[in-house]
Amino acid sequence: MKYLNYKIALLLTCLTQFSFAETGYRLWLRYDKIENQALLEKYSSQIKSINFEGNSATNLVAKKEILMAINGLLGKQVPFVSTNSASLIIGTPQSSSIIKAIINSDDLPKTADGFLIKSLAFNGEQKIMISATNDKGVLYGVFHFIRLMQANIPLVSLNISETPAIKNRILNHWDNLDGTVERGYAGSSLWEWHKLPGFTPTRYTDYARANASVGINGTVLNNVNTNALSLTVPYLLKTAALAKVFRPYGIKVYLSARFSAPIEIGGLKTADPLDPQVKQWWIDKTKEIYQYIPDFGGFLVKANSEGQPGPQNYGRNHADGANMLADALAPYGGIVMWRAFVYDDKVPDDRAKQAYSEFKTLDGKFKPNVLVQIKNGAIDFQPREPFHPLFGAMPATPVMMEFQLTQEYLGFSTHLAYLGTMFKEVLAADTYAKGEGSTVAKVISGKLDNHQLTAIAGVANIGSDLNWCGHPFAQANWYTFGRLAWNPEFSAGQLAEEWISLTFTNDKTAISGIKKMMMGSREAIVNYMTPLGLHHIMAQNHHYGPGPWVNDAGRDDWTSVYYHKADNVGIGFNRTATGSNAVAQYFPAVADQFGDVKQVPQKYLLWFHRIKWTDKLSSGSTLWDELVKHYYEGVKSVDSMQLTWVTMKGKIDEDRHQEVTQLLKIQHEEAKWWRDACLLYFQSFSKLPLPAGYEKPEHDLTYYQNLKFSFVPGIKN
Amino acid sequence: MKYLNYKIALLLTCLTQFSFAETGYRLWLRYDKIENQALLEKYSSQIKSINFEGNSATNLVAKKEILMAINGLLGKQVPFVSTNSASLIIGTPQSSSIIKAIINSDDLPKTADGFLIKSLAFNGEQKIMISATNDKGVLYGVFHFIRLMQANIPLVSLNISETPAIKNRILNHWDNLDGTVERGYAGSSLWEWHKLPGFTPTRYTDYARANASVGINGTVLNNVNTNALSLTVPYLLKTAALAKVFRPYGIKVYLSARFSAPIEIGGLKTADPLDPQVKQWWIDKTKEIYQYIPDFGGFLVKANSEGQPGPQNYGRNHADGANMLADALAPYGGIVMWRAFVYDDKVPDDRAKQAYSEFKTLDGKFKPNVLVQIKNGAIDFQPREPFHPLFGAMPATPVMMEFQLTQEYLGFSTHLAYLGTMFKEVLAADTYAKGEGSTVAKVISGKLDNHQLTAIAGVANIGSDLNWCGHPFAQANWYTFGRLAWNPEFSAGQLAEEWISLTFTNDKTAISGIKKMMMGSREAIVNYMTPLGLHHIMAQNHHYGPGPWVNDAGRDDWTSVYYHKADNVGIGFNRTATGSNAVAQYFPAVADQFGDVKQVPQKYLLWFHRIKWTDKLSSGSTLWDELVKHYYEGVKSVDSMQLTWVTMKGKIDEDRHQEVTQLLKIQHEEAKWWRDACLLYFQSFSKLPLPAGYEKPEHDLTYYQNLKFSFVPGIKN
């Protein structure tokens, strides 16, 4: 018999497994039968039966998960048994007499979420045990064990003891009640408020599974620019229904609280945090919330920032506001996450300084259940920012990190941007708060200043898109955020490899190629958007595409020219002592480095310094030539990504391969757009030519300046 | 070994097949391995190899589909072979020498989309052949053959020759460019305009597959309340990218055209259809469209209706407007679908009469490539309306049907409403236009008045929701619309059975139970919302919930009291000769029946007649008692659906079982809400008590009247 169509026959190999398209919906939780036959046999011989005692809600979902995973990965049913003859034994010493018999409970991690996975011999048989001091730890252990199998890691001599470095690992959804998502690029909100509380579709459970699998244990459901309606009873009932779905997976729900809610839904005349009626209103409201949601996590608050109401409206400070809410939450163990992303109505000489200026002096003034939530950098989630000077500057206050997973300034969900490298750059940054080694990671994990209350937040990039995040690679940022929240010491490369093997393939060549793409992807974007420390030069309002020419945006610190300050002489924001002196907000070792044009890392050059176009940099090139080089390198990196991706054809499923191929093409076009628009604009000041060998921009500056876009996602039109 | 947890072990049976949740994404195109072992063996022995010659784009997708389906359903790879030894032979006489040899092409259906599936002996072997005169027919034949296998129908003595009754079978998407969907209850728009034309995710192909599988061959991408931007080049490029995905599946794209586009994007001062510049603008614009989309289908137009611009703004009539566009489209074979859903700025004595009044006199005045698109009833997609009097009244004009699949007035996507019975009620209605048997189906299939141009439209209920339509059962309305568009003679029950077996299970008890739920579901809604011919008594604007008391809505014919006219004496709209005389718009045989209070079907009673509360109906009960009875029966029907659904547990997957359980609970609550609110309101006029035996309403009328809802889906907030 002659095969008619080889390509179709090849296609078929996948199709027998998936009788529908490969959509990305399953994320990294893919439990398809293991292809490596030898490994499959080995695993099958190692896992012949499972003993998993305990019937708590968390136990039940862990059981369901391990069953799905093992039966999927091994392609056969592995039975649950009640005896210690099982080859895989799961549980806590409390729930399982077998676990109690085979493990010394002192060997288990002491903290709530930790777990132990251990190979051991018992009754002359080799066994694997997954245990923890409580059910949540067991669930995390189960997910970790599944991950090992998905990544085809040999199950021998296992002795994995893990404990999360940060206690509260939280997603922030900027989801509005009307179903839109502010700065969301993956469809509409997951939360169907209209159908809640009655309807909690399967997708909510899958959301919880995905989060639990990477250790995320909290979610703020509503936008920080919030609507007080979220705190009314009908919406609390809806929130409670979501909490019920998430609870077995160890995920708490939180709400963004509108500071003026006592007026808007409480009928009071003021929201002054020192007003007894206002205090009482929040006490009563909080009590009410806990009646519906006994394990409610607490409030996230954006106050006195970008038009949101706050304590300053009443002459009070952020601590007054936060502490009022903290008092209301304290009896129930709830926390307040008070955002430091603030700037007031007056245009400052340097917006980068504002958060520090307002919060530094409040250190020590917050109640113990308040965290100050600080964005990774001092401006606003730019492709690259130096770490926020508040990290390390508030030793008496628990401070937490706010990363943005959704790519507001990094190409939306059309650009491939692996943010693991960015997260790590910030986490590993040394504040020198207590001398060398005082990394941001140590600050937020409470190690530096000995805080027990620790947290980290990621602004979610999740929406109604079939693949959750819009770009197939954007899932990696959700994954990596969770994993780094668990352990900031993981490397970005290691997590990229993990994610690729769970999401795409265990083919080593493919993993290596895709990893290369991911690891260079954020630097590529920095290069074609904002190299050498440039920042905030995107188009106005919707932030889609370049807009270095934006000079009229309602207020000066919303323009681009405020930040790059390009003129015929040079470019850059002087934040040294001769300028805004923002650099002084850092500890001396850092301030000295950043403030010295000879020492500052080139990547932060124009963030802190104003440089002449013709100044020679350490590379030996002039600033202008270096700028050009970076912009062109950015686009070239996308070329490389495209070339690498071509070689992945056949190594991963055709559906997602084609999607990424299409997206890389868009990214390439937009990278050129950024490069050409920015360089033409800056060239209008530098008056210098492109060095030889660079291709000319396709259009002139006017063309780029005149581009107009309707219906850009992420904002309300 | 003792099994610990039987329930989990049972669960497992499904889980080995699906290592993730059952989301409904696969619709009715589920190709899981056949469970009936005997049948599986029989099928496997019948389909050992496939011969499918031809390499057109449509051939390729048909090949991909049959491979996916057969390999999935049989659980093994069936090879493609190039010889006539194949047991399944597919193709046209033109593309396949084997088909040419074994079939007399005269036996094939002559029309473009028809197909023939035939068992035959060849060279002493039993074979199955799928053939057609062209590739599109082959694709439809392939989908039909797959359906047979999915429904476990024996593949013996097949001789299925099918030809669609209606040529253009079209979805109307009321999707806005900002991603919202007007009256959409299944998430946001599928079309990611921002990422188009570059990004066409897998979901678009799945959308095309689903449509092609039920014979839908056209789609209007944008809302009838449209934005002229859709006709600009950037958006035409985006539309072209979608057209490219859909083309292999035989699906044409259409656009809603804004009548005033020549002003808004053309820079003209007028959109007068008789103005030479305006005509030329449309000619040029149409030429441009066909440059990008060579098989563009044509325009859908909502003109001079609910604020949309149209020819009447310039003193012209609907034919003038439609013909101008028709002239521009004619050279390319495009069509105009001109909506008859019109009412002008003046409040009429009876809005039900307006479409007929405006269009009847235009019969014969339209160009041959214009269709008048008429909603099924004269008001607006109410739970029940008598058929629109325009059907049969424009014999010289091709008229088409507009059904609404999205449940604007039938409980959104929270109520289980199988619309097959409603579609059939309308299609089977007898207009008596040319004597008895002049059904609406005959009118729109062109049989009654010998039109070659025929079409049917369904307002799509599709969105970004994981399961496409929000309610797992809402998919049935998409499915049934397509199947009835193909053949209006199919019965609603037959199509329900088909859909259940493809979507849920082949278990006969389950099919029978679920079918019962579906077949009674629309009548249940009519009963608890608008029994006995009541209509348009929903809440204002968002249409969520009851609002019989709405008496101030901007204009009288937007209120409820305009339609029910309840007072202390009675209720109902007198549309007989003593009233608005709308009944005279029907042909005499119908008019006589509807106009006679003794003959009118009770289901249309209050649509045409004003009845006293205490009048005795043919049932022997008073109107009031009958009204009460129907409202209570509606709720009781939901009780029954819930009871039936409980018995489906274990017969279908747990995920969708739970989702529907939750939705039925919401439906039950909302059914009671409708019943109690409406009856309390009408009781305030009738002053009559609930007959004995009926449970009392939970709240008083004021409670229901004071309910307020924010963020109801389907409208912009």
mmCIF file of C-alpha atoms in Angstrom, chain A residues 497-691:
data_model
loop_
_atom_site.group_PDB
_atom_site.id
_atom_site.type_symbol
_atom_site.label_atom_id
_atom_site.label_comp_id
_atom_site.label_asym_id
_atom_site.label_seq_id
_atom_site.Cartn_x
_atom_site.Cartn_y
_atom_site.Cartn_z
ATOM 1 C CA GLU A 497 12.985 24.737 30.580
ATOM 2 C CA GLU A 498 10.384 23.418 32.994
ATOM 3 C CA TRP A 499 7.622 25.321 31.320
ATOM 4 C CA ILE A 500 8.647 24.267 27.820
ATOM 5 C CA SER A 501 8.805 20.614 28.717
ATOM 6 C CA LEU A 502 5.416 20.746 30.416
ATOM 7 C CA THR A 503 3.810 22.854 27.727
ATOM 8 C CA PHE A 504 5.339 21.838 24.412
ATOM 9 C CA THR A 505 7.696 18.899 24.338
ATOM 10 C CA ASN A 506 10.406 16.931 26.073
ATOM 11 C CA ASP A 507 12.552 16.930 22.947
ATOM 12 C CA LYS A 508 15.911 18.237 24.142
ATOM 13 C CA THR A 509 16.790 20.102 20.943
ATOM 14 C CA ALA A 510 13.425 21.799 20.981
ATOM 15 C CA ILE A 511 13.714 22.739 24.643
ATOM 16 C CA SER A 512 17.112 24.233 24.049
ATOM 17 C CA GLY A 513 15.966 26.238 21.007
ATOM 18 C CA ILE A 514 12.791 27.505 22.582
ATOM 19 C CA LYS A 515 14.625 28.367 25.767
ATOM 20 C CA LYS A 516 17.070 30.473 23.790
ATOM 21 C CA MET A 517 14.160 32.362 22.273
ATOM 22 C CA MET A 518 12.600 32.950 25.661
ATOM 23 C CA MET A 519 15.736 33.975 27.461
ATOM 24 C CA GLY A 520 16.580 36.670 24.923
ATOM 25 C CA SER A 521 13.043 37.844 24.355
ATOM 26 C CA ARG A 522 12.717 40.558 26.969
ATOM 27 C CA GLU A 523 16.099 42.060 26.108
ATOM 28 C CA ALA A 524 15.001 42.134 22.470
ATOM 29 C CA ILE A 525 11.965 44.187 23.445
ATOM 30 C CA VAL A 526 14.007 46.550 25.601
ATOM 31 C CA ASN A 527 16.291 47.041 22.611
ATOM 32 C CA TYR A 528 13.627 47.800 20.035
ATOM 33 C CA MET A 529 11.473 49.844 22.432
ATOM 34 C CA THR A 530 13.495 51.516 25.181
ATOM 35 C CA PRO A 531 17.219 50.754 25.108
ATOM 36 C CA LEU A 532 19.909 52.320 27.291
ATOM 37 C CA GLY A 533 17.547 53.321 30.067
ATOM 38 C CA LEU A 534 14.907 55.066 27.986
ATOM 39 C CA HIS A 535 11.384 54.764 29.355
ATOM 40 C CA HIS A 536 7.793 55.908 28.969
ATOM 41 C CA ILE A 537 7.999 56.735 25.262
ATOM 42 C CA MET A 538 4.969 54.724 24.166
ATOM 43 C CA ALA A 539 1.844 56.011 22.460
ATOM 44 C CA GLN A 540 -0.547 57.862 24.680
ATOM 45 C CA ASN A 541 -3.452 56.337 26.555
ATOM 46 C CA HIS A 542 -3.679 52.934 24.842
ATOM 47 C CA HIS A 543 0.121 52.462 24.953
ATOM 48 C CA TYR A 544 0.113 50.615 21.635
ATOM 49 C CA GLY A 545 3.244 51.371 19.658
ATOM 50 C CA PRO A 546 5.876 54.077 19.908
ATOM 51 C CA GLY A 547 5.108 57.671 20.861
ATOM 52 C CA PRO A 548 8.351 59.426 21.794
ATOM 53 C CA TRP A 549 6.849 62.608 20.335
ATOM 54 C CA VAL A 550 3.938 62.695 22.811
ATOM 55 C CA ASN A 551 4.196 66.155 24.337
ATOM 56 C CA ASP A 552 0.625 67.023 25.172
ATOM 57 C CA ALA A 553 -1.198 64.502 27.286
ATOM 58 C CA GLY A 554 -3.157 66.423 29.863
ATOM 59 C CA ARG A 555 -0.228 66.731 32.240
ATOM 60 C CA ASP A 556 3.499 66.808 31.672
ATOM 61 C CA ASP A 557 4.376 63.584 33.448
ATOM 62 C CA TRP A 558 2.028 61.718 31.123
ATOM 63 C CA THR A 559 4.054 62.815 28.077
ATOM 64 C CA SER A 560 7.086 61.114 26.602
ATOM 65 C CA VAL A 561 9.204 64.241 26.331
ATOM 66 C CA TYR A 562 9.049 64.609 30.120
ATOM 67 C CA TYR A 563 10.968 61.358 30.392
ATOM 68 C CA HIS A 564 13.462 61.357 27.544
ATOM 69 C CA LYS A 565 14.136 65.115 27.401
ATOM 70 C CA ALA A 566 15.740 64.834 23.990
ATOM 71 C CA ASP A 567 16.964 68.042 22.388
ATOM 72 C CA ASN A 568 19.639 69.049 19.945
ATOM 73 C CA VAL A 569 22.320 68.468 22.519
ATOM 74 C CA GLY A 570 21.455 65.164 24.013
ATOM 75 C CA ILE A 571 18.943 62.910 25.698
ATOM 76 C CA GLY A 572 18.174 61.422 29.106
ATOM 77 C CA PHE A 573 16.714 62.283 32.492
ATOM 78 C CA ASN A 574 19.274 63.703 34.891
ATOM 79 C CA ARG A 575 18.365 62.035 38.156
ATOM 80 C CA THR A 576 21.758 62.719 39.744
ATOM 81 C CA ALA A 577 22.480 65.389 42.322
ATOM 82 C CA THR A 578 22.690 67.963 39.534
ATOM 83 C CA GLY A 579 19.224 66.969 38.407
ATOM 84 C CA SER A 580 16.183 65.582 40.232
ATOM 85 C CA ASN A 581 18.499 63.658 42.546
ATOM 86 C CA ALA A 582 16.185 60.645 42.536
ATOM 87 C CA VAL A 583 19.340 58.599 42.755
ATOM 88 C CA ALA A 584 19.703 59.700 46.351
ATOM 89 C CA GLN A 585 16.692 57.583 47.229
ATOM 90 C CA TYR A 586 18.892 54.516 46.872
ATOM 91 C CA PHE A 587 21.338 53.367 49.532
ATOM 92 C CA PRO A 588 24.772 54.950 49.078
ATOM 93 C CA ALA A 589 26.478 52.010 47.401
ATOM 94 C CA VAL A 590 23.758 51.938 44.782
ATOM 95 C CA ALA A 591 23.372 55.690 44.555
ATOM 96 C CA ASP A 592 27.100 56.039 43.971
ATOM 97 C CA GLN A 593 27.017 53.545 41.153
ATOM 98 C CA PHE A 594 23.818 54.762 39.472
ATOM 99 C CA GLY A 595 24.766 58.382 39.966
ATOM 100 C CA ASP A 596 28.155 58.072 38.346
ATOM 101 C CA VAL A 597 28.004 58.181 34.574
ATOM 102 C CA LYS A 598 31.187 56.081 34.439
ATOM 103 C CA GLN A 599 29.850 53.370 36.744
ATOM 104 C CA VAL A 600 26.171 53.215 35.931
ATOM 105 C CA PRO A 601 25.252 50.049 34.050
ATOM 106 C CA GLN A 602 24.716 51.033 30.423
ATOM 107 C CA LYS A 603 21.200 49.596 30.581
ATOM 108 C CA TYR A 604 20.237 52.372 33.039
ATOM 109 C CA LEU A 605 22.301 55.125 31.436
ATOM 110 C CA LEU A 606 19.530 57.448 30.214
ATOM 111 C CA TRP A 607 17.352 56.653 33.206
ATOM 112 C CA PHE A 608 19.795 58.511 35.429
ATOM 113 C CA HIS A 609 21.879 60.643 33.122
ATOM 114 C CA ARG A 610 21.616 63.182 30.438
ATOM 115 C CA ILE A 611 24.112 62.373 27.686
ATOM 116 C CA LYS A 612 25.184 64.267 24.586
ATOM 117 C CA TRP A 613 24.494 62.583 21.276
ATOM 118 C CA THR A 614 28.163 62.577 20.470
ATOM 119 C CA ASP A 615 29.457 61.533 23.875
ATOM 120 C CA LYS A 616 31.583 58.410 23.741
ATOM 121 C CA LEU A 617 30.313 55.502 25.839
ATOM 122 C CA SER A 618 32.455 52.812 27.406
ATOM 123 C CA SER A 619 31.894 50.734 24.280
ATOM 124 C CA GLY A 620 33.836 53.340 22.354
ATOM 125 C CA SER A 621 30.796 54.307 20.297
ATOM 126 C CA THR A 622 28.968 57.570 20.562
ATOM 127 C CA LEU A 623 25.654 57.597 22.316
ATOM 128 C CA TRP A 624 23.871 58.050 19.003
ATOM 129 C CA ASP A 625 25.638 55.112 17.392
ATOM 130 C CA GLU A 626 25.036 52.952 20.448
ATOM 131 C CA LEU A 627 21.361 53.856 20.470
ATOM 132 C CA VAL A 628 21.048 52.951 16.803
ATOM 133 C CA LYS A 629 22.903 49.718 17.392
ATOM 134 C CA HIS A 630 20.546 48.673 20.187
ATOM 135 C CA TYR A 631 17.406 49.472 18.233
ATOM 136 C CA TYR A 632 18.658 47.423 15.282
ATOM 137 C CA GLU A 633 19.789 44.608 17.518
ATOM 138 C CA GLY A 634 16.301 44.428 18.953
ATOM 139 C CA VAL A 635 14.793 43.777 15.555
ATOM 140 C CA LYS A 636 17.577 41.352 14.685
ATOM 141 C CA SER A 637 16.768 39.345 17.788
ATOM 142 C CA VAL A 638 13.242 38.914 16.497
ATOM 143 C CA ASP A 639 14.702 37.702 13.190
ATOM 144 C CA SER A 640 16.612 35.096 15.154
ATOM 145 C CA MET A 641 13.558 34.047 17.106
ATOM 146 C CA GLN A 642 11.722 33.548 13.842
ATOM 147 C CA LEU A 643 14.549 31.456 12.412
ATOM 148 C CA THR A 644 14.687 29.306 15.511
ATOM 149 C CA TRP A 645 10.931 28.864 15.504
ATOM 150 C CA VAL A 646 10.974 27.591 11.927
ATOM 151 C CA THR A 647 13.145 24.712 13.095
ATOM 152 C CA MET A 648 10.518 23.799 15.689
ATOM 153 C CA LYS A 649 8.070 22.776 12.984
ATOM 154 C CA GLY A 650 7.221 19.136 13.473
ATOM 155 C CA LYS A 651 8.708 19.178 16.951
ATOM 156 C CA ILE A 652 5.582 20.640 18.472
ATOM 157 C CA ASP A 653 1.940 20.542 17.439
ATOM 158 C CA GLU A 654 1.050 22.275 14.212
ATOM 159 C CA ASP A 655 -1.697 24.452 15.722
ATOM 160 C CA ARG A 656 0.423 26.288 18.243
ATOM 161 C CA HIS A 657 3.390 26.320 15.893
ATOM 162 C CA GLN A 658 1.340 28.232 13.372
ATOM 163 C CA GLU A 659 -0.051 30.627 15.966
ATOM 164 C CA VAL A 660 3.408 31.546 17.196
ATOM 165 C CA THR A 661 4.694 31.852 13.642
ATOM 166 C CA GLN A 662 1.972 34.385 12.945
ATOM 167 C CA LEU A 663 2.612 36.278 16.157
ATOM 168 C CA LEU A 664 6.353 36.463 15.577
ATOM 169 C CA LYS A 665 5.625 38.008 12.199
ATOM 170 C CA ILE A 666 3.476 40.669 13.842
ATOM 171 C CA GLN A 667 6.152 41.182 16.470
ATOM 172 C CA HIS A 668 8.773 41.621 13.776
ATOM 173 C CA GLU A 669 6.697 44.266 12.027
ATOM 174 C CA GLU A 670 5.991 46.092 15.258
ATOM 175 C CA ALA A 671 9.624 45.883 16.338
ATOM 176 C CA LYS A 672 10.620 47.625 13.116
ATOM 177 C CA TRP A 673 7.872 50.153 13.679
ATOM 178 C CA TRP A 674 9.231 50.953 17.150
ATOM 179 C CA ARG A 675 12.804 51.090 15.936
ATOM 180 C CA ASP A 676 12.171 53.287 12.917
ATOM 181 C CA ALA A 677 9.709 55.622 14.611
ATOM 182 C CA CYS A 678 11.950 56.167 17.639
ATOM 183 C CA LEU A 679 15.184 56.573 15.706
ATOM 184 C CA LEU A 680 13.631 58.957 13.175
ATOM 185 C CA TYR A 681 12.261 60.998 16.027
ATOM 186 C CA PHE A 682 15.515 61.103 17.974
ATOM 187 C CA GLN A 683 17.383 61.770 14.740
ATOM 188 C CA SER A 684 15.352 64.959 14.354
ATOM 189 C CA PHE A 685 17.330 66.173 17.387
ATOM 190 C CA SER A 686 20.684 64.483 16.939
ATOM 191 C CA LYS A 687 20.844 65.398 13.232
ATOM 192 C CA LEU A 688 23.210 62.461 12.883
ATOM 193 C CA PRO A 689 23.038 59.858 10.135
ATOM 194 C CA LEU A 690 22.443 56.166 10.615
ATOM 195 C CA PRO A 691 25.861 54.548 10.605
#
